[in-house]
Coordinates of C-alpha atoms in Angstrom, one line a residue:
M10 CA 19.6 0.7 -198.2
K11 CA 22.5 1.6 -200.4
K12 CA 22.4 0.8 -204.1
L13 CA 24.5 -2.1 -205.0
L14 CA 25.4 -0.7 -208.5
P15 CA 27.3 -1.1 -210.8
F16 CA 25.3 -4.5 -210.9
L17 CA 27.1 -7.7 -211.6
V18 CA 25.9 -10.4 -213.7
F19 CA 27.0 -14.1 -214.4
A20 CA 27.8 -14.6 -218.1
L21 CA 28.2 -18.0 -219.6
F22 CA 30.7 -16.8 -222.0
T23 CA 32.4 -13.4 -222.6
P24 CA 35.1 -12.2 -225.1
F25 CA 37.8 -12.9 -222.5
P26 CA 38.2 -16.2 -220.4
V27 CA 37.7 -14.3 -217.2
G28 CA 34.0 -13.6 -217.9
T29 CA 31.5 -15.4 -215.7
F30 CA 30.4 -12.0 -214.7
W31 CA 30.6 -8.4 -215.9
A32 CA 29.4 -5.0 -214.5
E33 CA 28.1 -1.8 -215.7
A34 CA 29.2 1.4 -214.0
R35 CA 26.5 3.9 -213.4
A36 CA 26.9 7.4 -214.9
D37 CA 26.9 9.0 -211.3
G38 CA 30.0 7.0 -210.4
L39 CA 31.1 4.0 -208.5
P40 CA 29.4 3.1 -205.2
N41 CA 31.0 3.0 -201.8
L42 CA 31.8 -0.7 -201.6
G43 CA 32.3 -0.7 -197.8
E44 CA 33.0 -3.8 -195.8
A45 CA 32.1 -7.3 -197.1
S46 CA 29.1 -7.6 -194.7
Q47 CA 27.6 -4.5 -196.3
A48 CA 27.6 -6.0 -199.7
D49 CA 25.6 -9.2 -198.7
F50 CA 22.5 -9.4 -200.7
S51 CA 19.0 -10.5 -199.5
P52 CA 16.5 -11.8 -202.1
Q53 CA 14.8 -8.6 -201.9
M54 CA 17.9 -6.8 -202.6
E55 CA 18.8 -9.0 -205.4
R56 CA 15.4 -8.2 -207.0
K57 CA 15.7 -4.5 -206.5
V58 CA 19.1 -4.5 -208.1
G59 CA 17.8 -6.6 -211.0
E60 CA 14.9 -4.4 -211.5
E61 CA 17.0 -1.3 -211.5
A62 CA 19.4 -2.9 -214.0
M63 CA 16.6 -4.2 -216.2
N64 CA 15.1 -0.6 -216.4
D65 CA 18.4 0.7 -217.4
I66 CA 18.7 -1.9 -220.3
R67 CA 15.2 -1.3 -221.6
L68 CA 15.8 2.5 -221.6
H69 CA 19.3 2.9 -222.6
E70 CA 20.8 -0.3 -224.1
P71 CA 20.6 0.1 -227.9
T72 CA 20.9 -3.7 -228.5
Y73 CA 17.8 -4.3 -226.3
I74 CA 15.1 -6.0 -228.5
D75 CA 11.6 -4.8 -227.4
D76 CA 9.7 -7.6 -229.1
P77 CA 7.0 -9.5 -227.1
E78 CA 7.1 -12.4 -229.3
I79 CA 10.8 -13.1 -229.1
N80 CA 11.0 -12.3 -225.4
G81 CA 7.9 -14.1 -224.7
Y82 CA 9.0 -17.1 -226.2
L83 CA 12.4 -17.0 -224.2
T84 CA 10.4 -16.5 -221.0
R85 CA 8.2 -19.3 -221.5
L86 CA 11.1 -21.6 -222.4
V87 CA 12.7 -20.7 -219.0
G88 CA 9.3 -21.1 -217.4
R89 CA 9.3 -24.6 -218.6
L90 CA 12.6 -25.2 -216.9
A91 CA 11.7 -23.3 -213.7
A92 CA 8.5 -25.4 -213.2
N93 CA 10.9 -28.3 -212.3
L94 CA 12.9 -26.4 -209.7
D95 CA 12.8 -27.6 -206.2
K96 CA 10.1 -25.8 -204.1
G97 CA 12.8 -23.8 -202.1
S98 CA 14.3 -22.4 -205.4
Q99 CA 11.1 -21.4 -207.4
Q100 CA 10.9 -17.8 -208.4
S101 CA 9.8 -15.7 -211.4
F102 CA 12.1 -15.0 -214.5
E103 CA 12.1 -12.6 -217.2
V104 CA 14.2 -13.3 -220.3
F105 CA 15.1 -10.9 -223.0
A106 CA 17.1 -10.7 -226.2
L107 CA 20.0 -8.4 -227.3
R108 CA 20.9 -7.9 -230.7
D109 CA 24.6 -8.7 -230.5
P110 CA 27.0 -10.9 -232.7
M111 CA 28.8 -12.3 -229.6
L112 CA 27.7 -15.8 -228.5
N113 CA 26.7 -15.0 -224.9
A114 CA 24.0 -15.2 -222.2
F115 CA 24.1 -13.9 -218.8
A116 CA 22.0 -14.0 -215.5
M117 CA 21.3 -10.7 -213.4
P118 CA 20.0 -10.7 -209.8
G119 CA 16.3 -11.1 -209.4
G120 CA 15.6 -13.6 -212.2
Y121 CA 16.5 -11.5 -215.2
I122 CA 18.3 -13.4 -218.1
G123 CA 19.7 -11.8 -221.2
V124 CA 20.5 -13.8 -224.4
H125 CA 22.4 -12.5 -227.5
T126 CA 20.7 -13.2 -230.8
A127 CA 23.9 -14.7 -232.0
L128 CA 23.5 -17.5 -229.6
I129 CA 19.8 -18.1 -230.4
L130 CA 20.8 -18.4 -234.1
A131 CA 23.7 -20.6 -233.3
A132 CA 21.6 -23.2 -231.3
Q133 CA 20.9 -26.1 -233.6
S134 CA 18.1 -27.4 -231.5
E135 CA 15.7 -26.1 -228.9
S136 CA 17.4 -28.4 -226.3
E137 CA 20.7 -26.6 -227.0
L138 CA 19.2 -23.3 -226.4
A139 CA 17.4 -24.5 -223.3
S140 CA 20.8 -25.9 -222.0
V141 CA 22.3 -22.3 -221.8
L142 CA 19.0 -21.0 -220.2
A143 CA 19.1 -24.0 -217.8
H144 CA 22.7 -22.9 -216.9
E145 CA 21.6 -19.3 -216.2
V146 CA 18.6 -20.2 -214.2
S147 CA 20.9 -22.3 -212.0
H148 CA 23.1 -19.2 -211.4
V149 CA 20.0 -17.2 -210.3
T150 CA 18.5 -19.9 -208.0
Q151 CA 21.8 -20.7 -206.4
H152 CA 22.2 -17.0 -205.6
H153 CA 25.8 -17.1 -207.0
L154 CA 25.9 -13.2 -207.0
A155 CA 25.2 -13.0 -203.5
R156 CA 27.6 -15.6 -202.6
M157 CA 30.4 -14.1 -204.7
V158 CA 29.9 -10.7 -203.2
S159 CA 29.9 -11.9 -199.6
N160 CA 33.1 -13.6 -200.2
Q161 CA 35.0 -10.7 -201.4
Q162 CA 37.3 -8.3 -199.6
Q163 CA 37.3 -4.7 -200.4
S164 CA 40.5 -4.9 -202.4
Q165 CA 39.3 -7.8 -204.3
M166 CA 36.0 -6.2 -205.0
A167 CA 37.8 -3.2 -206.5
A168 CA 39.8 -5.3 -208.8
L169 CA 36.8 -7.3 -209.7
L170 CA 34.9 -4.0 -210.6
A171 CA 37.7 -2.8 -212.9
L172 CA 37.8 -6.2 -214.6
A173 CA 34.1 -6.6 -214.9
V174 CA 33.7 -3.0 -216.4
G175 CA 36.4 -3.9 -218.9
V176 CA 34.5 -7.1 -219.9
L177 CA 31.3 -5.2 -220.4
A178 CA 33.0 -2.7 -222.5
A179 CA 34.4 -5.5 -224.7
R180 CA 31.0 -6.1 -226.1
S181 CA 31.5 -3.1 -228.4
R182 CA 35.1 -1.5 -227.5
P183 CA 37.7 -4.2 -227.1
D184 CA 40.5 -1.5 -226.8
L185 CA 38.8 0.3 -223.9
A186 CA 38.1 -3.1 -222.3
M187 CA 41.7 -4.1 -222.3
G188 CA 42.8 -0.8 -220.6
A189 CA 40.2 -1.2 -217.9
M190 CA 41.1 -4.8 -217.1
L191 CA 44.9 -4.0 -216.9
G192 CA 44.0 -1.6 -214.2
G193 CA 42.8 -4.4 -212.0
Q194 CA 45.0 -6.5 -209.7
A195 CA 46.0 -9.7 -211.2
A196 CA 46.2 -11.6 -208.1
A197 CA 42.6 -10.8 -207.1
V198 CA 41.4 -11.6 -210.6
Q199 CA 43.1 -15.1 -210.3
N200 CA 41.4 -15.6 -206.9
Q201 CA 38.0 -14.7 -208.4
L202 CA 38.5 -17.1 -211.3
S203 CA 39.2 -20.0 -208.7
Y204 CA 36.1 -19.0 -206.8
S205 CA 33.9 -18.9 -209.9
R206 CA 34.8 -22.4 -211.0
D207 CA 32.7 -24.0 -208.3
F208 CA 29.8 -21.7 -209.4
E209 CA 30.1 -22.9 -213.1
R210 CA 30.4 -26.6 -212.1
E211 CA 27.3 -26.1 -209.8
A212 CA 25.4 -24.3 -212.6
D213 CA 26.2 -27.1 -215.1
R214 CA 25.2 -29.8 -212.7
I215 CA 21.8 -28.3 -211.8
G216 CA 21.2 -27.3 -215.3
I217 CA 21.5 -30.8 -216.6
Q218 CA 19.0 -32.0 -214.0
L219 CA 16.6 -29.1 -215.1
L220 CA 17.0 -30.2 -218.7
E221 CA 16.2 -33.7 -218.1
K222 CA 13.1 -33.1 -215.8
S223 CA 11.8 -30.6 -218.4
G224 CA 12.0 -33.2 -221.2
F225 CA 14.9 -31.8 -223.2
D226 CA 17.9 -33.6 -224.7
I227 CA 20.6 -33.3 -222.1
R228 CA 23.3 -34.0 -224.8
G229 CA 22.6 -30.7 -226.2
M230 CA 24.5 -29.0 -223.5
G231 CA 27.9 -30.4 -224.0
A232 CA 27.6 -30.1 -227.9
F233 CA 26.6 -26.5 -227.7
F234 CA 29.2 -25.6 -225.0
V235 CA 31.9 -27.0 -227.3
R236 CA 30.9 -24.9 -230.3
M237 CA 30.7 -21.8 -228.1
D238 CA 34.2 -22.6 -226.7
K239 CA 35.6 -22.8 -230.1
F240 CA 34.0 -19.4 -230.9
G241 CA 35.3 -17.8 -227.7
R242 CA 38.9 -18.8 -228.4
I243 CA 39.0 -16.3 -231.2
Y244 CA 38.8 -13.5 -228.7
E245 CA 41.3 -14.7 -226.3
N246 CA 44.5 -14.5 -228.4
G247 CA 46.7 -11.7 -227.2
A248 CA 45.3 -11.3 -223.8
P249 CA 47.8 -10.9 -220.8
G250 CA 49.1 -14.2 -219.3
Y251 CA 46.7 -14.2 -216.3
L252 CA 43.7 -13.7 -218.6
R253 CA 44.5 -16.4 -221.1
T254 CA 42.7 -19.6 -221.5
H255 CA 42.6 -21.8 -218.3
P256 CA 41.5 -25.3 -218.0
L257 CA 38.0 -24.3 -216.7
T258 CA 36.1 -24.7 -219.9
T259 CA 37.7 -28.0 -220.9
E260 CA 37.1 -29.3 -217.4
R261 CA 33.5 -28.3 -217.5
I262 CA 32.9 -30.0 -220.7
A263 CA 34.6 -33.2 -219.5
D264 CA 32.4 -33.0 -216.4
M265 CA 29.2 -32.6 -218.3
E266 CA 30.2 -35.5 -220.6
N267 CA 30.7 -37.8 -217.5
R268 CA 27.3 -36.7 -216.1
I269 CA 25.5 -37.5 -219.4
Q270 CA 27.4 -40.7 -220.2
G271 CA 25.3 -43.8 -220.1
R272 CA 22.0 -41.9 -220.1
P273 CA 19.6 -43.2 -222.8
Y274 CA 19.4 -41.1 -225.9
K275 CA 16.1 -39.1 -226.0
Q276 CA 14.8 -37.6 -229.4
V277 CA 13.2 -34.2 -228.6
V278 CA 11.1 -32.5 -231.3
D279 CA 11.7 -28.7 -231.4
S280 CA 8.7 -26.5 -231.0
L281 CA 7.3 -24.3 -233.9
A282 CA 8.0 -21.2 -231.8
F283 CA 11.7 -22.1 -231.7
H284 CA 11.9 -22.1 -235.4
L285 CA 9.7 -19.1 -236.0
V286 CA 11.7 -16.9 -233.5
R287 CA 14.9 -17.8 -235.1
A288 CA 13.5 -17.2 -238.5
K289 CA 12.2 -13.7 -237.4
L290 CA 15.7 -12.9 -236.1
R291 CA 17.2 -14.0 -239.4
S292 CA 14.8 -11.9 -241.5
Q293 CA 16.3 -8.9 -239.6
E294 CA 19.9 -9.6 -240.2
G295 CA 21.8 -7.7 -242.9
S296 CA 19.8 -5.8 -245.5
S297 CA 16.3 -6.9 -246.4
Q298 CA 17.5 -8.1 -249.9
D299 CA 20.0 -10.2 -248.1
A300 CA 17.2 -11.7 -246.0
V301 CA 15.0 -12.4 -249.1
T302 CA 18.0 -14.1 -250.9
E303 CA 18.7 -16.3 -248.0
F304 CA 15.2 -17.5 -247.4
S305 CA 14.6 -17.8 -251.2
S306 CA 17.6 -20.2 -251.4
Q307 CA 16.4 -22.2 -248.4
L308 CA 13.0 -22.7 -250.1
K309 CA 14.3 -23.3 -253.6
E310 CA 16.9 -25.9 -252.5
H311 CA 14.8 -27.3 -249.6
K312 CA 17.7 -26.5 -247.0
Y313 CA 15.6 -26.0 -244.0
V314 CA 14.8 -27.7 -240.8
S315 CA 11.2 -26.3 -240.8
E316 CA 9.5 -25.4 -244.1
A317 CA 6.9 -23.3 -242.2
A318 CA 9.7 -21.2 -240.6
A319 CA 11.3 -20.8 -244.0
H320 CA 8.1 -19.4 -245.3
Y321 CA 7.5 -17.3 -242.2
G322 CA 11.1 -15.8 -242.7
M323 CA 10.5 -15.2 -246.3
A324 CA 7.3 -13.3 -245.6
R325 CA 9.1 -11.3 -242.8
A326 CA 11.9 -10.4 -245.2
W327 CA 9.4 -9.4 -248.1
L328 CA 7.5 -7.2 -245.6
R329 CA 10.8 -5.6 -244.5
D330 CA 11.6 -4.9 -248.0
G331 CA 8.3 -3.1 -248.5
K332 CA 6.7 -5.8 -250.6
P333 CA 3.5 -6.7 -248.7
D334 CA 1.9 -8.6 -251.6
Q335 CA 4.8 -11.0 -251.9
A336 CA 4.8 -11.5 -248.1
E337 CA 1.1 -12.4 -248.3
K338 CA 1.9 -15.1 -250.9
E339 CA 4.2 -16.7 -248.2
V340 CA 1.3 -16.4 -245.6
D341 CA -0.9 -18.3 -248.0
N342 CA 1.9 -21.0 -248.1
L343 CA 1.8 -21.3 -244.4
S344 CA -2.2 -21.8 -244.6
R345 CA -1.6 -24.5 -247.1
L346 CA 0.7 -26.2 -244.5
K347 CA -2.0 -25.9 -241.9
I348 CA 0.3 -24.2 -239.5
A349 CA -1.2 -22.1 -236.6
S350 CA 0.7 -19.8 -234.4
P351 CA 0.1 -16.4 -232.9
M352 CA 3.3 -15.1 -234.6
I353 CA 1.6 -15.8 -238.0
E354 CA -1.5 -14.0 -237.0
T355 CA 0.5 -10.8 -236.2
L356 CA 2.5 -11.2 -239.4
L357 CA -0.7 -11.2 -241.4
A358 CA -2.0 -8.2 -239.6
E359 CA 1.2 -6.4 -240.1
I360 CA 0.9 -7.1 -243.9
Q361 CA -2.7 -5.8 -244.0
V362 CA -1.7 -2.6 -242.3
K363 CA 1.2 -2.1 -244.8
R364 CA -1.3 -2.6 -247.7
G365 CA -3.6 0.0 -246.1
E366 CA -6.2 -2.5 -245.0
V367 CA -6.6 -1.3 -241.4
P368 CA -10.1 -2.4 -240.7
A369 CA -9.2 -5.9 -242.0
A370 CA -6.1 -5.8 -239.7
I371 CA -8.1 -4.9 -236.7
K372 CA -10.6 -7.7 -237.5
S373 CA -7.8 -10.2 -237.8
L374 CA -6.1 -9.1 -234.6
R375 CA -9.5 -9.2 -232.7
A376 CA -10.0 -12.9 -233.8
A377 CA -6.4 -13.7 -233.1
R378 CA -6.7 -12.2 -229.5
S379 CA -9.8 -14.4 -228.9
Q380 CA -7.8 -17.5 -230.1
Y381 CA -4.6 -16.5 -228.1
P382 CA -5.7 -14.4 -225.2
D383 CA -2.3 -14.7 -223.4
E384 CA -0.2 -13.3 -226.3
L385 CA 0.8 -9.8 -225.4
G386 CA 2.2 -9.3 -229.0
I387 CA -1.3 -9.5 -230.4
G388 CA -2.6 -7.2 -227.8
L389 CA 0.0 -4.5 -228.2
L390 CA -0.3 -4.7 -232.1
L391 CA -4.1 -4.4 -231.8
I392 CA -3.7 -1.3 -229.5
D393 CA -1.3 0.3 -231.8
T394 CA -3.4 -0.3 -234.9
L395 CA -6.5 1.1 -233.1
L396 CA -4.6 4.2 -232.0
D397 CA -3.2 4.8 -235.5
A398 CA -6.8 4.5 -236.8
G399 CA -8.0 7.1 -234.3
R400 CA -10.2 4.5 -232.5
F401 CA -9.2 5.6 -229.0
Q402 CA -12.2 4.3 -227.0
E403 CA -11.6 0.9 -228.5
A404 CA -8.0 1.1 -227.8
L405 CA -8.6 2.1 -224.2
R406 CA -10.8 -0.9 -223.7
V407 CA -8.1 -3.3 -224.9
I408 CA -5.5 -1.6 -222.6
V409 CA -7.6 -1.9 -219.6
E410 CA -8.2 -5.7 -220.4
E411 CA -4.5 -6.3 -220.9
Q412 CA -3.7 -4.6 -217.6
Q413 CA -5.7 -7.1 -215.7
S414 CA -3.1 -9.7 -216.4
R415 CA -0.2 -7.4 -216.6
P416 CA -0.5 -4.6 -214.2
T417 CA 3.2 -3.7 -214.0
D418 CA 3.7 -3.4 -217.7
A419 CA 5.0 0.1 -218.5
R420 CA 4.2 -0.2 -222.1
L421 CA 0.5 -0.5 -221.4
Y422 CA 0.5 2.7 -219.3
L423 CA 2.4 4.7 -221.9
L424 CA -0.1 3.4 -224.6
M425 CA -2.9 4.5 -222.1
A426 CA -1.3 8.0 -222.0
R427 CA -1.2 8.2 -225.9
T428 CA -4.9 7.1 -225.9
Y429 CA -5.9 9.8 -223.4
A430 CA -3.9 12.3 -225.4
G431 CA -6.0 11.4 -228.3
L432 CA -9.3 11.8 -226.3
N433 CA -7.9 15.3 -225.1
Q434 CA -8.0 14.2 -221.5
Q435 CA -4.9 15.9 -220.2
F436 CA -5.3 15.0 -216.5
R437 CA -5.5 11.2 -217.2
Q438 CA -2.7 11.4 -219.8
H439 CA -0.2 12.8 -217.3
R440 CA -1.4 10.3 -214.7
A441 CA -0.8 7.4 -216.9
L442 CA 2.5 8.7 -218.1
A443 CA 3.6 9.1 -214.4
E444 CA 2.7 5.3 -213.7
G445 CA 4.6 4.3 -216.8
Y446 CA 7.8 6.2 -216.0
L447 CA 7.5 5.0 -212.4
L448 CA 7.4 1.3 -213.6
Q449 CA 10.4 2.1 -215.9
G450 CA 12.4 3.4 -212.7
V451 CA 12.3 7.1 -213.8
L452 CA 11.1 8.4 -210.6
H453 CA 11.8 12.1 -211.3
S454 CA 9.9 12.0 -214.5
A455 CA 7.0 10.3 -212.8
V456 CA 7.0 13.2 -210.3
E457 CA 7.0 15.8 -213.1
Q458 CA 4.0 14.2 -214.7
L459 CA 2.1 14.1 -211.5
E460 CA 2.8 17.9 -211.1
L461 CA 1.5 18.5 -214.5
A462 CA -1.5 16.4 -213.7
Q463 CA -2.2 18.7 -210.6
K464 CA -2.3 21.7 -213.2
A465 CA -4.5 20.1 -215.7
P466 CA -8.0 21.5 -215.8
D467 CA -10.0 18.4 -216.4
G468 CA -9.4 16.4 -213.3
D469 CA -12.2 16.0 -210.7
F470 CA -11.9 16.4 -207.0
Y471 CA -11.6 12.7 -206.3
E472 CA -9.0 12.1 -209.0
Q473 CA -7.0 15.3 -207.9
S474 CA -6.9 13.9 -204.3
Q475 CA -5.6 10.6 -205.4
V476 CA -2.8 12.4 -207.4
D477 CA -1.9 14.7 -204.5
A478 CA -1.4 11.6 -202.2
R479 CA 0.6 9.7 -204.8
L480 CA 2.7 12.8 -205.4
R481 CA 3.6 13.2 -201.6
T482 CA 4.7 9.4 -201.6
L483 CA 6.8 9.8 -204.7
R484 CA 8.4 13.1 -203.6
A485 CA 9.5 11.3 -200.4
R486 CA 11.0 8.4 -202.3
L487 CA 12.8 10.8 -204.6
A488 CA 14.2 12.7 -201.6
D489 CA 15.4 9.3 -200.0
E490 CA 17.2 8.4 -203.3
K491 CA 19.0 11.8 -203.4
L492 CA 20.1 11.3 -199.9
E493 CA 21.5 7.9 -200.7
R494 CA 23.5 9.2 -203.6
R495 CA 25.1 11.7 -201.3
Q496 CA 26.3 9.0 -198.8

C-alpha cells in the first residue's frame, strides 16, 4: 500500500478562509498522487495514515503538549460525545492539545483530533468546547477526508496540496504560507471550497445532534463559532481575491441558529475538570510571575468562575515560580473547599517532590492511584518519582500494571527501558526500547535496538529466540517500507 502522505486534516478554522483542511509535507518529498481511484481510503488506510501522522506530531511537533491530564480530559470529553454516535459510526478517538495562539481545532484520519490551547482558553463553557469537538468528531465519522480525496482529479489534488501546505505553514510563517498558496491553481481551490461547504454543513448538523444527545447546551455552538469567526477575520485581510472571505461561515452560523431555534434552554453545569484544565493551561502562559499576578488578582477580586480552579491555577503558578511552600497553601485552600480531583493529587505530589519530600510524594501517589486507578497521569508521575529515587523494582511493578490497560502506550515501554537500565539489565533495556520506538513509528530505531539486544550478554536462550524472531519480522517490514519509498 502506498503511503498517502502528506496527510490531510479538516480544520475548523485556519488563518485563511480556505482552511477546512491542511497538509504536512513529509521530508522525503511529495507522494505520487496517481489516479483518483488510487487515493481512495479504506477505514484501515485512514487509521494507518492517522497513526503515522500522530507519531510524527508526538516526535517532531514542538507545540505538542505531552500531558496525560490535559489530553486525557479532552479524550474523555470526546468519548462522552462518541458514546451517542450511531452504531455504524462508532470508533475510538484520541484528542491532543497543541500550544498555539491560533483559535483552531482539526480532525485527522483514524480518529485523531487536535485542539489548540487558545481555543480551550477561549471557550466560555464546557458546552462551547464540546461543540467544537462534536464538529470534528463528525468530520471523522462521516469520512470527509476519504470522500474529499476520492472526488479529486490529479490536477485538483496538486493544487489542493500546494494550498494545504501553505495553510499549515501559516501556523508559524505566514510569509511562506502565502507563497505556497499562490503556487496553487485558483480554479481548483474554488472548486474545493464549494465541495467542502457540504462537509461543513454536515459536520455542523451531526455535531448539534451529538451535543444534544450528550447533555450539552447546543446553543454554545453558535455563540462560540461567532467569536471564532471574528477572530479569524483578522487574518483574512490582504489575501488574494479568491481566498478572501466567502459567505460560508455566515451561512453556517445562520444554519446553526435555525436548527437551534425553538429548542428549550438547558442549563448545563461545567465539570470541575474543565475548569482545572483551563487553569493549568493559564498557569503555563507567559512568565511564572505573570501567572501568579493573574490568579492573585482573580482571587483577590473574586473574578473567577470556579474558586477551586483559581486556587489550583495559583498553586501551579507558584510551583512554576519555584515556591512550593506558597503552592502548598493553595492546596490547603482546595482541601478547605472539599474539592477532590486526580489533578489536585498530582499537584500535591509535585509540590512534595519539589520540597524534597520524595517518600511522602510516593505515598501520596500510591493512595491517589488506588482512588483513581484509571488516571494515567498519576501512574506516570509515580513511575517517574520512583525512578528518580532509585526504586527500580517498585517502578517496574507499576509499569507492568499500567501496561495491562495500556499495552500500546510507547511511554510505558520507554520508562521500562529506563528501569532496566537502572537495574543493569542490558538485554531487556534494549528490547523495551525497541518496542517503544516501534509504537512511536520509528521502525529503523526499533531494529537497531533489537540488534543491540542480540549482542547483550545477559539474555537467556528463550529471550534471545524471541528477539531473533521479532527482528526478522521488523527487518522485513523495514525492507517493504524502503521499497514503497522508491516507487
